């Protein structure tokens, strides 16, 4: 939700940490409103399905990607990164940083080449080509994921074919 105009998790926002004595609560503006402060994030999950962001076979482990894979798995899919993204709209095809962060694991762990290639193709079409590189998503993550690093690593594999 928006707390004093910024996307945040209500469950981890402490009132004494806010710089204002007045607190304004609003629903996320880039998601369809269900009622009150509740928004429909179903298209976020539909985008993840469209991108095939799940493993088709046993995971392939590469030692130097352990920490980034762990960070990628921590994504809450809360939508804060989508809320601040100037390129994201619920009516568009751009899937946003949440897709790039979650694609990282598949692009680095999937052993089935056809599935990895499909994820790479979907990544190019639904993330890379729509990202304006504003990095508004970088500092907004409520759990502090290294969004920029995960995007760079996903781009490296999906776009340039590097591990």
PDB file of C-alpha atoms in Angstrom:
ATOM      1  CA  UNK A   1       0.000   0.000   0.000  1.00  0.00           C
ATOM      2  CA  UNK A   2       1.023   3.632  -0.204  1.00  0.00           C
ATOM      3  CA  UNK A   3       1.957   5.049   3.173  1.00  0.00           C
ATOM      4  CA  UNK A   4       2.442   8.800   3.008  1.00  0.00           C
ATOM      5  CA  UNK A   5       2.755   8.456  -0.761  1.00  0.00           C
ATOM      6  CA  UNK A   6       5.451   5.742  -0.783  1.00  0.00           C
ATOM      7  CA  UNK A   7       4.919   2.044  -1.528  1.00  0.00           C
ATOM      8  CA  UNK A   8       5.601   0.109   1.655  1.00  0.00           C
ATOM      9  CA  UNK A   9       4.556  -3.006   3.505  1.00  0.00           C
ATOM     10  CA  UNK A  10       2.092  -2.002   6.199  1.00  0.00           C
ATOM     11  CA  UNK A  11       3.206  -4.921   8.356  1.00  0.00           C
ATOM     12  CA  UNK A  12       6.766  -3.608   8.565  1.00  0.00           C
ATOM     13  CA  UNK A  13       6.208   0.152   8.642  1.00  0.00           C
ATOM     14  CA  UNK A  14       6.474   1.616  12.113  1.00  0.00           C
ATOM     15  CA  UNK A  15       4.646   4.859  12.783  1.00  0.00           C
ATOM     16  CA  UNK A  16       7.471   6.247  14.911  1.00  0.00           C
ATOM     17  CA  UNK A  17       9.812   5.906  11.903  1.00  0.00           C
ATOM     18  CA  UNK A  18       7.644   8.112   9.673  1.00  0.00           C
ATOM     19  CA  UNK A  19       8.680  11.746   9.441  1.00  0.00           C
ATOM     20  CA  UNK A  20       5.133  13.068   9.740  1.00  0.00           C
ATOM     21  CA  UNK A  21       2.567  13.165  12.512  1.00  0.00           C
ATOM     22  CA  UNK A  22      -0.150  12.587   9.886  1.00  0.00           C
ATOM     23  CA  UNK A  23      -0.290   9.195   8.207  1.00  0.00           C
ATOM     24  CA  UNK A  24      -2.010   8.781   4.850  1.00  0.00           C
ATOM     25  CA  UNK A  25      -2.903   5.279   3.674  1.00  0.00           C
ATOM     26  CA  UNK A  26      -3.820   4.606   0.045  1.00  0.00           C
ATOM     27  CA  UNK A  27      -4.049   1.522  -2.164  1.00  0.00           C
ATOM     28  CA  UNK A  28      -1.317   0.911  -4.736  1.00  0.00           C
ATOM     29  CA  UNK A  29      -2.325   3.042  -7.723  1.00  0.00           C
ATOM     30  CA  UNK A  30      -1.086   0.767 -10.525  1.00  0.00           C
ATOM     31  CA  UNK A  31      -3.253  -2.163  -9.475  1.00  0.00           C
ATOM     32  CA  UNK A  32      -7.043  -2.421  -9.932  1.00  0.00           C
ATOM     33  CA  UNK A  33      -8.884  -1.490  -6.742  1.00  0.00           C
ATOM     34  CA  UNK A  34     -10.992  -4.220  -5.113  1.00  0.00           C
ATOM     35  CA  UNK A  35     -12.190  -2.134  -2.160  1.00  0.00           C
ATOM     36  CA  UNK A  36     -10.780   0.170   0.496  1.00  0.00           C
ATOM     37  CA  UNK A  37      -7.014  -0.533   0.521  1.00  0.00           C
ATOM     38  CA  UNK A  38      -7.253  -3.922  -1.200  1.00  0.00           C
ATOM     39  CA  UNK A  39      -5.916  -4.186  -4.748  1.00  0.00           C
ATOM     40  CA  UNK A  40      -6.047  -7.013  -7.272  1.00  0.00           C
ATOM     41  CA  UNK A  41      -2.514  -8.273  -7.938  1.00  0.00           C
ATOM     42  CA  UNK A  42      -3.660 -11.235 -10.038  1.00  0.00           C
ATOM     43  CA  UNK A  43      -2.171  -9.839 -13.262  1.00  0.00           C
ATOM     44  CA  UNK A  44       1.231  -9.785 -11.526  1.00  0.00           C
ATOM     45  CA  UNK A  45       0.960 -13.549 -11.018  1.00  0.00           C
ATOM     46  CA  UNK A  46      -0.454 -14.016 -14.535  1.00  0.00           C
ATOM     47  CA  UNK A  47       2.670 -12.289 -15.886  1.00  0.00           C
ATOM     48  CA  UNK A  48       4.851 -14.698 -13.912  1.00  0.00           C
ATOM     49  CA  UNK A  49       2.879 -17.634 -15.365  1.00  0.00           C
ATOM     50  CA  UNK A  50       3.227 -16.212 -18.875  1.00  0.00           C
ATOM     51  CA  UNK A  51       6.982 -15.991 -18.347  1.00  0.00           C
ATOM     52  CA  UNK A  52       7.072 -19.658 -17.200  1.00  0.00           C
ATOM     53  CA  UNK A  53       8.972 -18.759 -14.040  1.00  0.00           C
ATOM     54  CA  UNK A  54       9.185 -22.190 -12.465  1.00  0.00           C
ATOM     55  CA  UNK A  55      11.664 -25.033 -12.735  1.00  0.00           C
ATOM     56  CA  UNK A  56      10.861 -27.823 -15.203  1.00  0.00           C
ATOM     57  CA  UNK A  57      13.626 -30.112 -13.936  1.00  0.00           C
ATOM     58  CA  UNK A  58      15.995 -30.499 -11.007  1.00  0.00           C
ATOM     59  CA  UNK A  59      17.906 -27.315 -10.203  1.00  0.00           C
ATOM     60  CA  UNK A  60      21.460 -26.881 -11.477  1.00  0.00           C
ATOM     61  CA  UNK A  61      23.621 -25.282  -8.799  1.00  0.00           C
ATOM     62  CA  UNK A  62      26.483 -22.938  -9.636  1.00  0.00           C
ATOM     63  CA  UNK A  63      28.600 -21.985  -6.627  1.00  0.00           C
ATOM     64  CA  UNK A  64      29.029 -18.272  -7.385  1.00  0.00           C
ATOM     65  CA  UNK A  65      25.268 -17.733  -7.754  1.00  0.00           C
ATOM     66  CA  UNK A  66      24.239 -19.063  -4.323  1.00  0.00           C
ATOM     67  CA  UNK A  67      23.776 -15.658  -2.663  1.00  0.00           C
ATOM     68  CA  UNK A  68      21.964 -13.998  -5.609  1.00  0.00           C
ATOM     69  CA  UNK A  69      19.686 -17.045  -5.960  1.00  0.00           C
ATOM     70  CA  UNK A  70      18.854 -16.810  -2.272  1.00  0.00           C
ATOM     71  CA  UNK A  71      18.116 -13.098  -2.649  1.00  0.00           C
ATOM     72  CA  UNK A  72      15.927 -13.786  -5.687  1.00  0.00           C
ATOM     73  CA  UNK A  73      13.940 -16.395  -3.755  1.00  0.00           C
ATOM     74  CA  UNK A  74      13.211 -13.860  -0.999  1.00  0.00           C
ATOM     75  CA  UNK A  75      11.042 -11.697  -3.309  1.00  0.00           C
ATOM     76  CA  UNK A  76       7.622 -11.168  -1.693  1.00  0.00           C
ATOM     77  CA  UNK A  77       5.959 -10.206  -4.995  1.00  0.00           C
ATOM     78  CA  UNK A  78       4.378  -7.313  -3.107  1.00  0.00           C
ATOM     79  CA  UNK A  79       4.349  -4.982  -6.116  1.00  0.00           C
ATOM     80  CA  UNK A  80       6.189  -2.024  -4.544  1.00  0.00           C
ATOM     81  CA  UNK A  81       8.727  -2.085  -7.398  1.00  0.00           C
ATOM     82  CA  UNK A  82       5.891  -2.026  -9.935  1.00  0.00           C
ATOM     83  CA  UNK A  83       4.204   0.893  -8.194  1.00  0.00           C
ATOM     84  CA  UNK A  84       7.224   3.190  -8.633  1.00  0.00           C
ATOM     85  CA  UNK A  85       8.136   2.003 -12.139  1.00  0.00           C
ATOM     86  CA  UNK A  86       7.378   4.635 -14.809  1.00  0.00           C
ATOM     87  CA  UNK A  87       7.153   1.891 -17.464  1.00  0.00           C
ATOM     88  CA  UNK A  88       4.690  -0.403 -15.698  1.00  0.00           C
ATOM     89  CA  UNK A  89       0.943  -0.447 -16.264  1.00  0.00           C
ATOM     90  CA  UNK A  90      -1.517  -3.205 -15.436  1.00  0.00           C
ATOM     91  CA  UNK A  91      -2.786  -2.907 -19.009  1.00  0.00           C
ATOM     92  CA  UNK A  92       0.636  -3.328 -20.650  1.00  0.00           C
ATOM     93  CA  UNK A  93       2.879  -6.301 -21.365  1.00  0.00           C
ATOM     94  CA  UNK A  94       5.892  -5.060 -19.371  1.00  0.00           C
ATOM     95  CA  UNK A  95       6.183  -7.376 -16.349  1.00  0.00           C
ATOM     96  CA  UNK A  96       8.508  -5.180 -14.259  1.00  0.00           C
ATOM     97  CA  UNK A  97      11.319  -5.861 -11.809  1.00  0.00           C
ATOM     98  CA  UNK A  98       9.386  -8.605 -10.033  1.00  0.00           C
ATOM     99  CA  UNK A  99       9.699 -10.671 -13.231  1.00  0.00           C
ATOM    100  CA  UNK A 100      13.416  -9.951 -13.652  1.00  0.00           C
ATOM    101  CA  UNK A 101      14.149 -10.857 -10.035  1.00  0.00           C
ATOM    102  CA  UNK A 102      12.196 -14.115 -10.248  1.00  0.00           C
ATOM    103  CA  UNK A 103      13.559 -14.987 -13.706  1.00  0.00           C
ATOM    104  CA  UNK A 104      17.089 -14.973 -12.286  1.00  0.00           C
ATOM    105  CA  UNK A 105      16.613 -18.315 -10.515  1.00  0.00           C
ATOM    106  CA  UNK A 106      15.136 -20.034 -13.553  1.00  0.00           C
ATOM    107  CA  UNK A 107      17.762 -18.673 -15.917  1.00  0.00           C
ATOM    108  CA  UNK A 108      20.526 -19.938 -13.608  1.00  0.00           C
ATOM    109  CA  UNK A 109      19.063 -23.202 -12.277  1.00  0.00           C
ATOM    110  CA  UNK A 110      16.951 -24.718 -15.050  1.00  0.00           C
ATOM    111  CA  UNK A 111      18.649 -27.676 -16.713  1.00  0.00           C
ATOM    112  CA  UNK A 112      16.020 -28.172 -19.415  1.00  0.00           C
ATOM    113  CA  UNK A 113      17.355 -26.024 -22.250  1.00  0.00           C
ATOM    114  CA  UNK A 114      14.016 -25.619 -24.043  1.00  0.00           C
ATOM    115  CA  UNK A 115      12.390 -24.191 -20.907  1.00  0.00           C
ATOM    116  CA  UNK A 116      15.346 -21.909 -20.215  1.00  0.00           C
ATOM    117  CA  UNK A 117      15.186 -20.664 -23.826  1.00  0.00           C
ATOM    118  CA  UNK A 118      11.434 -20.029 -23.481  1.00  0.00           C
ATOM    119  CA  UNK A 119      12.014 -18.049 -20.271  1.00  0.00           C
ATOM    120  CA  UNK A 120      14.778 -16.067 -22.031  1.00  0.00           C
ATOM    121  CA  UNK A 121      12.459 -15.257 -24.943  1.00  0.00           C
ATOM    122  CA  UNK A 122       9.625 -14.199 -22.632  1.00  0.00           C
ATOM    123  CA  UNK A 123      12.094 -12.193 -20.542  1.00  0.00           C
ATOM    124  CA  UNK A 124      13.281 -10.264 -23.608  1.00  0.00           C
ATOM    125  CA  UNK A 125       9.731  -9.519 -24.742  1.00  0.00           C
ATOM    126  CA  UNK A 126       8.089  -8.830 -21.376  1.00  0.00           C
ATOM    127  CA  UNK A 127      10.899  -7.273 -19.380  1.00  0.00           C
ATOM    128  CA  UNK A 128      14.062  -6.233 -21.222  1.00  0.00           C
ATOM    129  CA  UNK A 129      12.403  -4.470 -24.170  1.00  0.00           C
ATOM    130  CA  UNK A 130      10.049  -2.526 -21.881  1.00  0.00           C
ATOM    131  CA  UNK A 131      12.490  -1.445 -19.183  1.00  0.00           C
ATOM    132  CA  UNK A 132      13.557   2.196 -19.410  1.00  0.00           C
ATOM    133  CA  UNK A 133      16.425   1.583 -16.924  1.00  0.00           C
ATOM    134  CA  UNK A 134      15.193   4.315 -14.562  1.00  0.00           C
ATOM    135  CA  UNK A 135      15.988   1.989 -11.618  1.00  0.00           C
ATOM    136  CA  UNK A 136      13.133   3.471  -9.598  1.00  0.00           C
ATOM    137  CA  UNK A 137      12.669  -0.121  -8.393  1.00  0.00           C
ATOM    138  CA  UNK A 138      16.181  -0.311  -6.962  1.00  0.00           C
ATOM    139  CA  UNK A 139      15.757   1.362  -3.576  1.00  0.00           C
ATOM    140  CA  UNK A 140      12.049   0.776  -2.939  1.00  0.00           C
ATOM    141  CA  UNK A 141      12.099  -2.953  -2.116  1.00  0.00           C
ATOM    142  CA  UNK A 142      10.752  -3.256   1.449  1.00  0.00           C
ATOM    143  CA  UNK A 143      13.075  -6.158   2.263  1.00  0.00           C
ATOM    144  CA  UNK A 144      16.118  -4.591   0.613  1.00  0.00           C
ATOM    145  CA  UNK A 145      16.668  -7.021  -2.260  1.00  0.00           C
ATOM    146  CA  UNK A 146      19.596  -6.106  -4.530  1.00  0.00           C
ATOM    147  CA  UNK A 147      17.153  -5.488  -7.414  1.00  0.00           C
ATOM    148  CA  UNK A 148      19.694  -3.812  -9.694  1.00  0.00           C
ATOM    149  CA  UNK A 149      22.204  -6.665  -9.290  1.00  0.00           C
ATOM    150  CA  UNK A 150      19.548  -9.312  -9.980  1.00  0.00           C
ATOM    151  CA  UNK A 151      18.350  -7.427 -13.075  1.00  0.00           C
ATOM    152  CA  UNK A 152      21.921  -7.130 -14.376  1.00  0.00           C
ATOM    153  CA  UNK A 153      22.514 -10.854 -13.787  1.00  0.00           C
ATOM    154  CA  UNK A 154      19.198 -11.805 -15.448  1.00  0.00           C
ATOM    155  CA  UNK A 155      20.054  -9.605 -18.442  1.00  0.00           C
ATOM    156  CA  UNK A 156      23.478 -11.236 -18.663  1.00  0.00           C
ATOM    157  CA  UNK A 157      21.989 -14.711 -19.037  1.00  0.00           C
ATOM    158  CA  UNK A 158      18.768 -13.984 -20.963  1.00  0.00           C
ATOM    159  CA  UNK A 159      20.098 -11.353 -23.373  1.00  0.00           C
ATOM    160  CA  UNK A 160      23.803 -12.084 -23.794  1.00  0.00           C
ATOM    161  CA  UNK A 161      23.874 -15.811 -22.985  1.00  0.00           C
ATOM    162  CA  UNK A 162      26.472 -15.497 -20.229  1.00  0.00           C
ATOM    163  CA  UNK A 163      26.423 -17.387 -16.943  1.00  0.00           C
TER     164      UNK A 163
END
